[in-house]
mmCIF file of C-alpha atoms in Angstrom:
data_model
loop_
_atom_site.group_PDB
_atom_site.id
_atom_site.type_symbol
_atom_site.label_atom_id
_atom_site.label_comp_id
_atom_site.label_asym_id
_atom_site.label_seq_id
_atom_site.Cartn_x
_atom_site.Cartn_y
_atom_site.Cartn_z
ATOM 1 C CA UNK A 1 228.405 187.832 182.046
ATOM 2 C CA UNK A 2 225.853 186.755 184.637
ATOM 3 C CA UNK A 3 222.678 184.864 183.842
ATOM 4 C CA UNK A 4 219.514 184.363 185.892
ATOM 5 C CA UNK A 5 217.658 181.152 185.038
ATOM 6 C CA UNK A 6 219.308 181.275 181.630
ATOM 7 C CA UNK A 7 218.464 184.914 180.882
ATOM 8 C CA UNK A 8 221.246 187.506 180.522
ATOM 9 C CA UNK A 9 221.008 190.350 183.049
ATOM 10 C CA UNK A 10 220.071 193.691 181.519
ATOM 11 C CA UNK A 11 222.869 195.597 183.303
ATOM 12 C CA UNK A 12 225.562 193.123 182.233
ATOM 13 C CA UNK A 13 224.278 193.142 178.685
ATOM 14 C CA UNK A 14 224.569 196.924 178.481
ATOM 15 C CA UNK A 15 228.096 196.809 179.922
ATOM 16 C CA UNK A 16 229.046 194.206 177.348
ATOM 17 C CA UNK A 17 227.705 196.298 174.513
ATOM 18 C CA UNK A 18 229.556 199.387 175.777
ATOM 19 C CA UNK A 19 232.878 197.564 175.966
ATOM 20 C CA UNK A 20 232.504 196.226 172.464
ATOM 21 C CA UNK A 21 231.794 199.720 171.150
ATOM 22 C CA UNK A 22 228.881 198.635 169.036
ATOM 23 C CA UNK A 23 226.989 201.447 167.292
ATOM 24 C CA UNK A 24 223.310 202.130 167.716
ATOM 25 C CA UNK A 25 222.195 200.132 164.687
ATOM 26 C CA UNK A 26 224.492 197.227 165.412
ATOM 27 C CA UNK A 27 223.393 197.286 169.018
ATOM 28 C CA UNK A 28 219.806 196.706 167.976
ATOM 29 C CA UNK A 29 220.764 193.634 165.962
ATOM 30 C CA UNK A 30 223.136 192.348 168.642
ATOM 31 C CA UNK A 31 220.556 192.818 171.406
ATOM 32 C CA UNK A 32 218.009 190.818 169.425
ATOM 33 C CA UNK A 33 220.489 188.031 168.662
ATOM 34 C CA UNK A 34 221.539 187.710 172.298
ATOM 35 C CA UNK A 35 217.990 187.739 173.578
ATOM 36 C CA UNK A 36 217.035 185.059 171.047
ATOM 37 C CA UNK A 37 219.960 182.906 172.125
ATOM 38 C CA UNK A 38 219.126 183.420 175.780
ATOM 39 C CA UNK A 39 215.520 182.415 175.228
ATOM 40 C CA UNK A 40 216.612 179.301 173.360
ATOM 41 C CA UNK A 41 218.991 178.236 176.113
ATOM 42 C CA UNK A 42 216.785 178.600 179.164
ATOM 43 C CA UNK A 43 217.213 175.813 181.663
ATOM 44 C CA UNK A 44 214.826 174.739 184.388
ATOM 45 C CA UNK A 45 215.886 175.009 188.001
ATOM 46 C CA UNK A 46 213.552 172.164 188.989
ATOM 47 C CA UNK A 47 215.745 169.504 190.660
ATOM 48 C CA UNK A 48 213.185 166.692 190.270
ATOM 49 C CA UNK A 49 210.982 167.280 187.221
ATOM 50 C CA UNK A 50 207.962 165.042 186.728
ATOM 51 C CA UNK A 51 207.691 163.336 183.332
ATOM 52 C CA UNK A 52 204.727 164.262 181.108
ATOM 53 C CA UNK A 53 203.136 160.808 181.369
ATOM 54 C CA UNK A 54 203.469 160.744 185.146
ATOM 55 C CA UNK A 55 201.970 164.230 185.320
ATOM 56 C CA UNK A 56 198.980 163.104 183.257
ATOM 57 C CA UNK A 57 198.552 160.100 185.528
ATOM 58 C CA UNK A 58 198.548 162.288 188.635
ATOM 59 C CA UNK A 59 195.981 164.655 187.149
ATOM 60 C CA UNK A 60 193.591 161.948 185.977
ATOM 61 C CA UNK A 61 193.881 160.065 189.267
ATOM 62 C CA UNK A 62 193.140 163.269 191.122
ATOM 63 C CA UNK A 63 190.133 163.913 188.917
ATOM 64 C CA UNK A 64 188.832 160.422 189.653
ATOM 65 C CA UNK A 65 189.079 161.172 193.358
ATOM 66 C CA UNK A 66 187.160 164.404 192.793
ATOM 67 C CA UNK A 67 184.416 162.731 190.768
ATOM 68 C CA UNK A 68 183.923 159.981 193.360
ATOM 69 C CA UNK A 69 184.164 162.415 196.290
ATOM 70 C CA UNK A 70 187.271 160.703 197.642
ATOM 71 C CA UNK A 71 189.534 163.733 197.630
ATOM 72 C CA UNK A 72 192.807 163.621 199.552
ATOM 73 C CA UNK A 73 193.368 167.408 199.588
ATOM 74 C CA UNK A 74 197.114 166.840 199.066
ATOM 75 C CA UNK A 75 199.836 169.415 199.711
ATOM 76 C CA UNK A 76 197.575 171.768 201.662
ATOM 77 C CA UNK A 77 199.120 171.569 205.130
ATOM 78 C CA UNK A 78 200.775 174.499 206.870
ATOM 79 C CA UNK A 79 204.080 172.627 206.634
ATOM 80 C CA UNK A 80 203.755 172.342 202.853
ATOM 81 C CA UNK A 81 202.728 175.987 202.588
ATOM 82 C CA UNK A 82 205.995 176.956 204.253
ATOM 83 C CA UNK A 83 207.928 174.594 202.002
ATOM 84 C CA UNK A 84 206.621 176.007 198.710
ATOM 85 C CA UNK A 85 207.062 179.541 200.021
ATOM 86 C CA UNK A 86 210.775 178.987 199.413
ATOM 87 C CA UNK A 87 210.433 177.806 195.796
ATOM 88 C CA UNK A 88 207.813 176.409 193.434
ATOM 89 C CA UNK A 89 208.162 173.374 191.184
ATOM 90 C CA UNK A 90 204.696 172.695 189.705
ATOM 91 C CA UNK A 91 204.499 169.284 188.041
ATOM 92 C CA UNK A 92 202.053 170.499 185.378
ATOM 93 C CA UNK A 93 200.756 173.700 183.812
ATOM 94 C CA UNK A 94 197.110 174.296 182.925
ATOM 95 C CA UNK A 95 195.733 176.708 180.341
ATOM 96 C CA UNK A 96 192.116 176.747 181.455
ATOM 97 C CA UNK A 97 188.955 178.749 181.069
ATOM 98 C CA UNK A 98 188.217 181.439 183.656
ATOM 99 C CA UNK A 99 184.775 179.903 184.230
ATOM 100 C CA UNK A 100 184.109 179.865 187.978
ATOM 101 C CA UNK A 101 182.933 176.248 187.781
ATOM 102 C CA UNK A 102 186.295 174.886 186.601
ATOM 103 C CA UNK A 103 188.974 175.540 189.264
ATOM 104 C CA UNK A 104 191.865 173.298 188.214
ATOM 105 C CA UNK A 105 193.314 172.600 191.668
ATOM 106 C CA UNK A 106 189.921 171.391 192.898
ATOM 107 C CA UNK A 107 188.820 169.268 189.922
ATOM 108 C CA UNK A 108 192.257 167.590 189.828
ATOM 109 C CA UNK A 109 192.481 167.320 193.651
ATOM 110 C CA UNK A 110 195.878 169.007 193.883
ATOM 111 C CA UNK A 111 197.425 171.421 196.353
ATOM 112 C CA UNK A 112 199.772 174.343 196.876
ATOM 113 C CA UNK A 113 202.597 174.467 194.356
ATOM 114 C CA UNK A 114 201.366 171.471 192.334
ATOM 115 C CA UNK A 115 199.898 173.273 189.324
ATOM 116 C CA UNK A 116 200.838 176.417 187.411
ATOM 117 C CA UNK A 117 197.427 177.651 186.276
ATOM 118 C CA UNK A 118 196.738 180.236 183.584
ATOM 119 C CA UNK A 119 193.037 181.029 183.245
ATOM 120 C CA UNK A 120 191.326 183.194 180.647
ATOM 121 C CA UNK A 121 187.838 183.039 179.149
ATOM 122 C CA UNK A 122 187.725 180.413 176.412
ATOM 123 C CA UNK A 123 191.182 179.076 177.406
ATOM 124 C CA UNK A 124 192.597 181.290 174.655
ATOM 125 C CA UNK A 125 196.350 181.082 174.012
ATOM 126 C CA UNK A 126 196.965 184.826 174.066
ATOM 127 C CA UNK A 127 200.473 186.299 174.043
ATOM 128 C CA UNK A 128 200.305 186.817 177.800
ATOM 129 C CA UNK A 129 199.131 183.250 178.382
ATOM 130 C CA UNK A 130 201.889 181.873 176.160
ATOM 131 C CA UNK A 131 204.515 183.897 178.015
ATOM 132 C CA UNK A 132 203.249 182.583 181.336
ATOM 133 C CA UNK A 133 203.425 178.995 180.084
ATOM 134 C CA UNK A 134 206.931 179.565 178.745
ATOM 135 C CA UNK A 135 207.913 180.585 182.268
ATOM 136 C CA UNK A 136 206.254 177.555 183.866
ATOM 137 C CA UNK A 137 208.069 175.150 181.553
ATOM 138 C CA UNK A 138 211.434 176.721 180.744
ATOM 139 C CA UNK A 139 212.086 178.189 184.192
ATOM 140 C CA UNK A 140 209.995 176.215 186.696
ATOM 141 C CA UNK A 141 210.379 172.870 184.935
ATOM 142 C CA UNK A 142 206.801 171.774 184.263
ATOM 143 C CA UNK A 143 206.920 169.129 181.523
ATOM 144 C CA UNK A 144 203.195 169.005 180.813
ATOM 145 C CA UNK A 145 200.773 171.654 179.578
ATOM 146 C CA UNK A 146 197.072 170.809 179.587
ATOM 147 C CA UNK A 147 194.718 172.996 177.562
ATOM 148 C CA UNK A 148 191.526 172.526 179.561
ATOM 149 C CA UNK A 149 188.195 173.411 177.958
ATOM 150 C CA UNK A 150 184.757 172.612 179.325
ATOM 151 C CA UNK A 151 181.265 171.801 178.137
ATOM 152 C CA UNK A 152 178.853 174.676 177.520
ATOM 153 C CA UNK A 153 181.641 177.246 177.432
ATOM 154 C CA UNK A 154 180.108 180.714 177.146
ATOM 155 C CA UNK A 155 183.035 182.163 175.214
ATOM 156 C CA UNK A 156 182.827 179.402 172.610
ATOM 157 C CA UNK A 157 179.062 179.898 172.382
ATOM 158 C CA UNK A 158 179.589 183.591 171.604
ATOM 159 C CA UNK A 159 182.119 182.692 168.923
ATOM 160 C CA UNK A 160 179.520 180.448 167.298
ATOM 161 C CA UNK A 161 176.954 183.261 167.308
ATOM 162 C CA UNK A 162 179.464 185.548 165.566
ATOM 163 C CA UNK A 163 177.714 188.719 166.700
ATOM 164 C CA UNK A 164 179.211 192.101 167.778
ATOM 165 C CA UNK A 165 180.144 192.264 171.464
ATOM 166 C CA UNK A 166 180.694 195.244 173.788
ATOM 167 C CA UNK A 167 183.956 196.384 175.321
ATOM 168 C CA UNK A 168 186.919 194.030 175.078
ATOM 169 C CA UNK A 169 184.882 190.839 175.214
ATOM 170 C CA UNK A 170 185.223 190.647 171.460
ATOM 171 C CA UNK A 171 188.999 190.237 171.749
ATOM 172 C CA UNK A 172 188.490 186.957 173.586
ATOM 173 C CA UNK A 173 185.959 185.671 171.077
ATOM 174 C CA UNK A 174 188.142 186.620 168.113
ATOM 175 C CA UNK A 175 190.794 184.308 169.544
ATOM 176 C CA UNK A 176 188.327 181.410 169.319
ATOM 177 C CA UNK A 177 186.750 181.978 165.906
ATOM 178 C CA UNK A 178 189.663 180.477 163.886
ATOM 179 C CA UNK A 179 189.109 177.196 165.736
ATOM 180 C CA UNK A 180 185.595 176.970 164.313
ATOM 181 C CA UNK A 181 186.382 177.997 160.738
ATOM 182 C CA UNK A 182 186.455 174.477 159.304
ATOM 183 C CA UNK A 183 184.035 172.867 161.749
ATOM 184 C CA UNK A 184 180.746 171.574 160.359
ATOM 185 C CA UNK A 185 178.348 172.419 163.153
ATOM 186 C CA UNK A 186 174.942 170.805 163.562
ATOM 187 C CA UNK A 187 172.236 171.258 166.181
ATOM 188 C CA UNK A 188 173.396 168.019 167.822
ATOM 189 C CA UNK A 189 177.119 168.691 168.128
ATOM 190 C CA UNK A 190 177.415 172.485 168.198
ATOM 191 C CA UNK A 191 178.538 172.921 171.780
ATOM 192 C CA UNK A 192 180.672 169.839 172.451
ATOM 193 C CA UNK A 193 182.390 169.700 169.089
ATOM 194 C CA UNK A 194 183.112 173.426 169.098
ATOM 195 C CA UNK A 195 184.661 173.221 172.568
ATOM 196 C CA UNK A 196 186.877 170.316 171.504
ATOM 197 C CA UNK A 197 187.853 172.116 168.294
ATOM 198 C CA UNK A 198 188.857 175.151 170.342
ATOM 199 C CA UNK A 199 190.945 173.033 172.714
ATOM 200 C CA UNK A 200 192.801 171.479 169.776
ATOM 201 C CA UNK A 201 193.305 174.857 168.112
ATOM 202 C CA UNK A 202 194.716 176.510 171.238
ATOM 203 C CA UNK A 203 197.037 173.541 171.899
ATOM 204 C CA UNK A 204 198.334 173.763 168.334
ATOM 205 C CA UNK A 205 198.777 177.511 168.664
ATOM 206 C CA UNK A 206 200.992 177.012 171.704
ATOM 207 C CA UNK A 207 203.268 174.741 169.694
ATOM 208 C CA UNK A 208 203.413 177.007 166.665
ATOM 209 C CA UNK A 209 203.644 180.414 168.362
ATOM 210 C CA UNK A 210 206.438 179.818 170.858
ATOM 211 C CA UNK A 211 210.039 179.025 170.021
ATOM 212 C CA UNK A 212 210.690 178.134 173.657
ATOM 213 C CA UNK A 213 207.859 175.605 173.841
ATOM 214 C CA UNK A 214 208.791 174.188 170.426
ATOM 215 C CA UNK A 215 212.372 173.631 171.578
ATOM 216 C CA UNK A 216 211.225 171.819 174.711
ATOM 217 C CA UNK A 217 208.831 169.685 172.666
ATOM 218 C CA UNK A 218 211.606 168.717 170.242
ATOM 219 C CA UNK A 219 213.877 167.817 173.156
ATOM 220 C CA UNK A 220 211.235 165.542 174.649
ATOM 221 C CA UNK A 221 211.010 167.690 177.779
ATOM 222 C CA UNK A 222 207.438 168.825 177.218
ATOM 223 C CA UNK A 223 204.075 167.440 176.161
ATOM 224 C CA UNK A 224 201.005 169.526 175.327
ATOM 225 C CA UNK A 225 197.631 167.799 175.575
ATOM 226 C CA UNK A 226 194.013 168.875 175.338
ATOM 227 C CA UNK A 227 191.250 167.979 177.785
ATOM 228 C CA UNK A 228 187.578 168.736 178.326
ATOM 229 C CA UNK A 229 185.779 169.080 181.662
ATOM 230 C CA UNK A 230 182.164 167.992 182.011
ATOM 231 C CA UNK A 231 180.489 170.569 184.264
ATOM 232 C CA UNK A 232 177.626 168.150 184.937
ATOM 233 C CA UNK A 233 179.693 165.205 186.172
ATOM 234 C CA UNK A 234 183.051 166.735 187.105
ATOM 235 C CA UNK A 235 184.931 164.310 184.861
ATOM 236 C CA UNK A 236 187.889 165.320 182.717
ATOM 237 C CA UNK A 237 188.509 163.525 179.432
ATOM 238 C CA UNK A 238 191.574 163.918 177.242
ATOM 239 C CA UNK A 239 190.958 165.354 173.783
ATOM 240 C CA UNK A 240 192.878 163.648 171.025
ATOM 241 C CA UNK A 241 194.674 166.091 168.756
#
């Protein structure tokens, strides 16, 4: 039976089931068991993975270059573009806010193929975001996930207000509210503390909601950290969990 990046091909799976003569009910159970096993056994194709600590070092060094306006603009040549067109091996994954002022590749001074970036308002760990991060780690080999929040986040501010919102905006805010449930907010710390609480909550959710990420964490092949970006200075600080 063939596998692609650790996942069993759909056509081969159906052939296997047909040969075994499994009934409809048994097929449902068998399909689930095989898919679970496949998900648990995914292996990265990255030939030279970067360790979590080295990835953090690269990001923070890049951010220092950005803050001090000493950017190197790495991995942005035409030659490198052609190289990563063949395959991507990002050394870190970022779950960041969609805020236009926080583009990860710029604030960390990185280039093409360096970062696998998932951006959504409030850096919420939605099912889609989690699936994307599972792909970046289990398949592409990233060994670091950074949950990147930022000061004066509008989505967090709306969660604090706890007022009805139009359209689907409310779905984003609902994903943030649990992070603030046990936070004692004051007029002095409302914004910063709420943003940090949300970063910690989303990082914890990644660990608790994904069997794939949990397996990589247990094997020492993944680290998940929180960070906060200061939109006034450009500096990124790690958030202790």
